[in-house]
Amino acid sequence: MSVITDKLGRPLKDLRISVIDRCNFRCTYCMPKEIFGKDFVFMPREQLLSFEEIERIAKIYVGLGVRKIRLTGGEPLLRRDLPNLIKRLTEIDGLEDIGLTTNGSLLGHMAERLKDAGLQRVNVSLDALNEELFQSINDSGVKPERVLKGIEKAKEAGLEVKVNMVVKKGMNDQEIVPMAAYFKEQGIALRYIEFMDVGQSNGWDFSKVITKKQIFEELKQHFDLEPVEPAYLGEVAQRYRYRDTSAEVGFITSVSESFCSTCTRARIAADGKMYTCLFAEKGVDFREMLRSGMSDEKIKDEVVHIWNHRTDRYSDERTEESAKNRSKVEMSYIGG
Ligand code: SAM
């Protein structure tokens, strides 16, 4: 196996692939209706990478040392026949792990098929248990019960489930403790995600971030938590265990304690552009390479070239100014 490293010595180990730019939610902090309304033009089907193209690019990355692939979007379960893609990816020699990030609304009837196709793990995004609040956040009428049902079905099907909750000041602070209590009881790992300045649509500023430290202080008043050693170098979540149980909570501290120095991740957007950072301004068009008859060897050389020149460490360098002035791509496009 060849391992490639970037200018800061970081190896390329994982790949996130966005399979679609559409979503059936309009979360106010991610795809607000004012911007992603009825007139918003999403990518026509032919602009999305086909399953053949995704498989081809995935094989190239695995040949360069990638061991983990996560499928995301938009909402990946909106992509027709997604289990077929998963099946193809599971057959790639050397790929050890395939995960999926979903809002869970379609998981109930998809879980079995996803598991049968070879999926091992799902991360389900859920920002509140309170019905009214959840509906006001997702702005599309979906009730939390539907997502919870999806989680239940995923567990029944034998998928490992984690839940991700974005915490934004003034949006869902009051749900921090109820979410912890609920998922502790369920034995499902909950991860709190600090609200990030991705894209241009979400009106981000530092005052809306609730940091890990603040969340942890609140949890400590209700639960007895002990730290868990990272499972591997570069693990994104900082994990804690509820003492005397096997249930865990985690924190993704991309704003308050950035982790650029251990970032081993590349991203492919739904149109085949490669990005080396979630906060990137520009990507490199691999769809064009795939469709213009370029050989795998040549495409591989391009990836190596890009990775070898990578210097991104946006979160380490973030300031209020850079967060406001930089023109970053949207999360729904690049894939969260
Ligand atoms: N639709 C899928 C889902 O909901 O999980 C996958 C895509 S979504 C963009 C991936 C994750 O990004 C979700 O957990 C979402 O809450 C999170 N996200 C979106 N905007 C964010 C932001 N500004 N800061 C932190 N997380 C964000």
PDB file of C-alpha atoms in Angstrom, residues 103-241:
ATOM      1  CA  ASN A 103     -30.932  12.668   8.694  1.00  0.00           C
ATOM      2  CA  GLY A 104     -32.642   9.346   9.415  1.00  0.00           C
ATOM      3  CA  SER A 105     -36.021  10.272   7.946  1.00  0.00           C
ATOM      4  CA  LEU A 106     -35.865   7.481   5.334  1.00  0.00           C
ATOM      5  CA  LEU A 107     -33.867   5.039   7.419  1.00  0.00           C
ATOM      6  CA  GLY A 108     -36.908   3.116   8.653  1.00  0.00           C
ATOM      7  CA  HIS A 109     -37.594   1.500   5.322  1.00  0.00           C
ATOM      8  CA  MET A 110     -33.994   1.487   4.052  1.00  0.00           C
ATOM      9  CA  ALA A 111     -32.092   0.030   7.021  1.00  0.00           C
ATOM     10  CA  GLU A 112     -32.414  -3.644   6.081  1.00  0.00           C
ATOM     11  CA  ARG A 113     -31.377  -3.045   2.475  1.00  0.00           C
ATOM     12  CA  LEU A 114     -28.409  -0.936   3.541  1.00  0.00           C
ATOM     13  CA  LYS A 115     -27.209  -3.618   5.923  1.00  0.00           C
ATOM     14  CA  ASP A 116     -27.698  -6.347   3.320  1.00  0.00           C
ATOM     15  CA  ALA A 117     -25.629  -4.294   0.889  1.00  0.00           C
ATOM     16  CA  GLY A 118     -22.719  -4.363   3.351  1.00  0.00           C
ATOM     17  CA  LEU A 119     -23.055  -1.087   5.247  1.00  0.00           C
ATOM     18  CA  GLN A 120     -21.629  -1.301   8.751  1.00  0.00           C
ATOM     19  CA  ARG A 121     -22.390   2.000  10.394  1.00  0.00           C
ATOM     20  CA  VAL A 122     -24.749   4.953  10.248  1.00  0.00           C
ATOM     21  CA  ASN A 123     -24.443   8.355  11.833  1.00  0.00           C
ATOM     22  CA  VAL A 124     -27.870   9.834  12.284  1.00  0.00           C
ATOM     23  CA  SER A 125     -28.234  13.572  12.674  1.00  0.00           C
ATOM     24  CA  LEU A 126     -30.824  14.649  15.239  1.00  0.00           C
ATOM     25  CA  ASP A 127     -30.812  18.090  16.832  1.00  0.00           C
ATOM     26  CA  ALA A 128     -33.770  17.829  19.240  1.00  0.00           C
ATOM     27  CA  LEU A 129     -36.241  15.397  20.782  1.00  0.00           C
ATOM     28  CA  ASN A 130     -38.862  18.023  21.407  1.00  0.00           C
ATOM     29  CA  GLU A 131     -41.341  17.713  18.560  1.00  0.00           C
ATOM     30  CA  GLU A 132     -42.108  21.355  18.007  1.00  0.00           C
ATOM     31  CA  LEU A 133     -38.492  22.389  18.245  1.00  0.00           C
ATOM     32  CA  PHE A 134     -37.267  19.638  15.928  1.00  0.00           C
ATOM     33  CA  GLN A 135     -39.874  20.601  13.346  1.00  0.00           C
ATOM     34  CA  SER A 136     -38.909  24.235  13.569  1.00  0.00           C
ATOM     35  CA  ILE A 137     -35.231  23.335  13.021  1.00  0.00           C
ATOM     36  CA  ASN A 138     -35.729  20.958  10.091  1.00  0.00           C
ATOM     37  CA  ASP A 139     -38.435  23.242   8.663  1.00  0.00           C
ATOM     38  CA  SER A 140     -39.968  20.403   6.708  1.00  0.00           C
ATOM     39  CA  GLY A 141     -42.504  18.954   9.107  1.00  0.00           C
ATOM     40  CA  VAL A 142     -40.619  15.775  10.020  1.00  0.00           C
ATOM     41  CA  LYS A 143     -41.219  14.664  13.618  1.00  0.00           C
ATOM     42  CA  PRO A 144     -38.456  13.257  15.824  1.00  0.00           C
ATOM     43  CA  GLU A 145     -40.418   9.992  16.174  1.00  0.00           C
ATOM     44  CA  ARG A 146     -39.753   9.251  12.534  1.00  0.00           C
ATOM     45  CA  VAL A 147     -35.994   9.600  13.005  1.00  0.00           C
ATOM     46  CA  LEU A 148     -36.108   7.601  16.249  1.00  0.00           C
ATOM     47  CA  LYS A 149     -38.005   4.855  14.432  1.00  0.00           C
ATOM     48  CA  GLY A 150     -35.296   4.908  11.748  1.00  0.00           C
ATOM     49  CA  ILE A 151     -32.636   4.508  14.446  1.00  0.00           C
ATOM     50  CA  GLU A 152     -34.531   1.592  15.957  1.00  0.00           C
ATOM     51  CA  LYS A 153     -34.809  -0.122  12.585  1.00  0.00           C
ATOM     52  CA  ALA A 154     -31.115   0.449  11.907  1.00  0.00           C
ATOM     53  CA  LYS A 155     -30.216  -1.194  15.212  1.00  0.00           C
ATOM     54  CA  GLU A 156     -32.572  -4.084  14.528  1.00  0.00           C
ATOM     55  CA  ALA A 157     -30.919  -4.566  11.152  1.00  0.00           C
ATOM     56  CA  GLY A 158     -27.537  -4.842  12.910  1.00  0.00           C
ATOM     57  CA  LEU A 159     -26.064  -1.476  11.957  1.00  0.00           C
ATOM     58  CA  GLU A 160     -23.881   0.364  14.443  1.00  0.00           C
ATOM     59  CA  VAL A 161     -25.605   3.687  15.150  1.00  0.00           C
ATOM     60  CA  LYS A 162     -24.241   6.982  16.406  1.00  0.00           C
ATOM     61  CA  VAL A 163     -26.240  10.172  16.748  1.00  0.00           C
ATOM     62  CA  ASN A 164     -24.893  13.621  15.894  1.00  0.00           C
ATOM     63  CA  MET A 165     -26.415  16.781  17.343  1.00  0.00           C
ATOM     64  CA  VAL A 166     -25.358  20.227  16.177  1.00  0.00           C
ATOM     65  CA  VAL A 167     -25.638  22.629  19.089  1.00  0.00           C
ATOM     66  CA  LYS A 168     -26.319  26.247  18.270  1.00  0.00           C
ATOM     67  CA  LYS A 169     -26.882  28.933  20.870  1.00  0.00           C
ATOM     68  CA  GLY A 170     -30.499  29.997  21.032  1.00  0.00           C
ATOM     69  CA  MET A 171     -31.563  27.099  18.811  1.00  0.00           C
ATOM     70  CA  ASN A 172     -31.420  23.919  20.851  1.00  0.00           C
ATOM     71  CA  ASP A 173     -29.370  24.550  24.044  1.00  0.00           C
ATOM     72  CA  GLN A 174     -32.263  23.210  26.116  1.00  0.00           C
ATOM     73  CA  GLU A 175     -31.962  19.819  24.403  1.00  0.00           C
ATOM     74  CA  ILE A 176     -28.383  19.101  25.518  1.00  0.00           C
ATOM     75  CA  VAL A 177     -29.336  17.200  28.675  1.00  0.00           C
ATOM     76  CA  PRO A 178     -32.523  15.477  27.426  1.00  0.00           C
ATOM     77  CA  MET A 179     -30.634  14.160  24.379  1.00  0.00           C
ATOM     78  CA  ALA A 180     -27.844  12.809  26.610  1.00  0.00           C
ATOM     79  CA  ALA A 181     -30.317  11.128  28.955  1.00  0.00           C
ATOM     80  CA  TYR A 182     -32.298   9.552  26.115  1.00  0.00           C
ATOM     81  CA  PHE A 183     -29.346   8.117  24.207  1.00  0.00           C
ATOM     82  CA  LYS A 184     -27.534   6.996  27.362  1.00  0.00           C
ATOM     83  CA  GLU A 185     -30.618   4.937  28.122  1.00  0.00           C
ATOM     84  CA  GLN A 186     -30.601   3.558  24.577  1.00  0.00           C
ATOM     85  CA  GLY A 187     -26.875   2.740  24.771  1.00  0.00           C
ATOM     86  CA  ILE A 188     -26.257   4.819  21.641  1.00  0.00           C
ATOM     87  CA  ALA A 189     -23.266   7.156  21.395  1.00  0.00           C
ATOM     88  CA  LEU A 190     -24.325  10.786  21.060  1.00  0.00           C
ATOM     89  CA  ARG A 191     -21.872  13.337  19.685  1.00  0.00           C
ATOM     90  CA  TYR A 192     -22.311  17.048  20.135  1.00  0.00           C
ATOM     91  CA  ILE A 193     -21.072  19.057  17.176  1.00  0.00           C
ATOM     92  CA  GLU A 194     -20.025  22.672  17.591  1.00  0.00           C
ATOM     93  CA  PHE A 195     -21.834  24.967  15.167  1.00  0.00           C
ATOM     94  CA  MET A 196     -19.393  25.698  12.346  1.00  0.00           C
ATOM     95  CA  ASP A 197     -18.954  28.472   9.806  1.00  0.00           C
ATOM     96  CA  VAL A 198     -19.426  26.282   6.747  1.00  0.00           C
ATOM     97  CA  GLY A 199     -20.855  27.854   3.605  1.00  0.00           C
ATOM     98  CA  GLN A 200     -22.344  31.310   3.202  1.00  0.00           C
ATOM     99  CA  SER A 201     -25.956  30.634   4.138  1.00  0.00           C
ATOM    100  CA  ASN A 202     -26.011  30.064   7.853  1.00  0.00           C
ATOM    101  CA  GLY A 203     -25.316  33.490   9.347  1.00  0.00           C
ATOM    102  CA  TRP A 204     -22.561  32.094  11.544  1.00  0.00           C
ATOM    103  CA  ASP A 205     -20.687  34.027  14.189  1.00  0.00           C
ATOM    104  CA  PHE A 206     -18.751  33.032  17.298  1.00  0.00           C
ATOM    105  CA  SER A 207     -21.545  34.165  19.627  1.00  0.00           C
ATOM    106  CA  LYS A 208     -23.767  31.338  18.307  1.00  0.00           C
ATOM    107  CA  VAL A 209     -21.259  28.609  19.137  1.00  0.00           C
ATOM    108  CA  ILE A 210     -21.719  26.574  22.303  1.00  0.00           C
ATOM    109  CA  THR A 211     -18.330  25.062  22.969  1.00  0.00           C
ATOM    110  CA  LYS A 212     -17.490  21.587  24.173  1.00  0.00           C
ATOM    111  CA  LYS A 213     -16.416  23.096  27.491  1.00  0.00           C
ATOM    112  CA  GLN A 214     -19.830  24.674  28.015  1.00  0.00           C
ATOM    113  CA  ILE A 215     -21.706  21.518  27.041  1.00  0.00           C
ATOM    114  CA  PHE A 216     -19.459  19.410  29.242  1.00  0.00           C
ATOM    115  CA  GLU A 217     -20.031  21.707  32.243  1.00  0.00           C
ATOM    116  CA  GLU A 218     -23.755  21.281  31.794  1.00  0.00           C
ATOM    117  CA  LEU A 219     -23.560  17.502  31.426  1.00  0.00           C
ATOM    118  CA  LYS A 220     -21.371  17.207  34.520  1.00  0.00           C
ATOM    119  CA  GLN A 221     -24.213  18.534  36.627  1.00  0.00           C
ATOM    120  CA  HIS A 222     -26.316  15.527  35.637  1.00  0.00           C
ATOM    121  CA  PHE A 223     -23.939  12.692  34.784  1.00  0.00           C
ATOM    122  CA  ASP A 224     -20.671  11.204  35.996  1.00  0.00           C
ATOM    123  CA  LEU A 225     -18.379  11.109  32.959  1.00  0.00           C
ATOM    124  CA  GLU A 226     -14.900   9.688  32.487  1.00  0.00           C
ATOM    125  CA  PRO A 227     -12.667  10.246  29.440  1.00  0.00           C
ATOM    126  CA  VAL A 228     -12.124   7.435  26.933  1.00  0.00           C
ATOM    127  CA  GLU A 229      -8.760   7.039  25.200  1.00  0.00           C
ATOM    128  CA  PRO A 230      -8.898   7.781  21.461  1.00  0.00           C
ATOM    129  CA  ALA A 231      -9.368   4.584  19.459  1.00  0.00           C
ATOM    130  CA  TYR A 232      -6.835   5.721  16.861  1.00  0.00           C
ATOM    131  CA  LEU A 233      -4.671   8.687  15.972  1.00  0.00           C
ATOM    132  CA  GLY A 234      -6.769  11.392  14.401  1.00  0.00           C
ATOM    133  CA  GLU A 235     -10.088  10.320  15.900  1.00  0.00           C
ATOM    134  CA  VAL A 236     -12.327  13.321  15.410  1.00  0.00           C
ATOM    135  CA  ALA A 237     -14.609  12.950  18.434  1.00  0.00           C
ATOM    136  CA  GLN A 238     -13.372  13.427  21.999  1.00  0.00           C
ATOM    137  CA  ARG A 239     -15.132  10.650  23.860  1.00  0.00           C
ATOM    138  CA  TYR A 240     -16.388  10.166  27.422  1.00  0.00           C
ATOM    139  CA  ARG A 241     -18.112   7.260  29.093  1.00  0.00           C
TER     140      ARG A 241
END
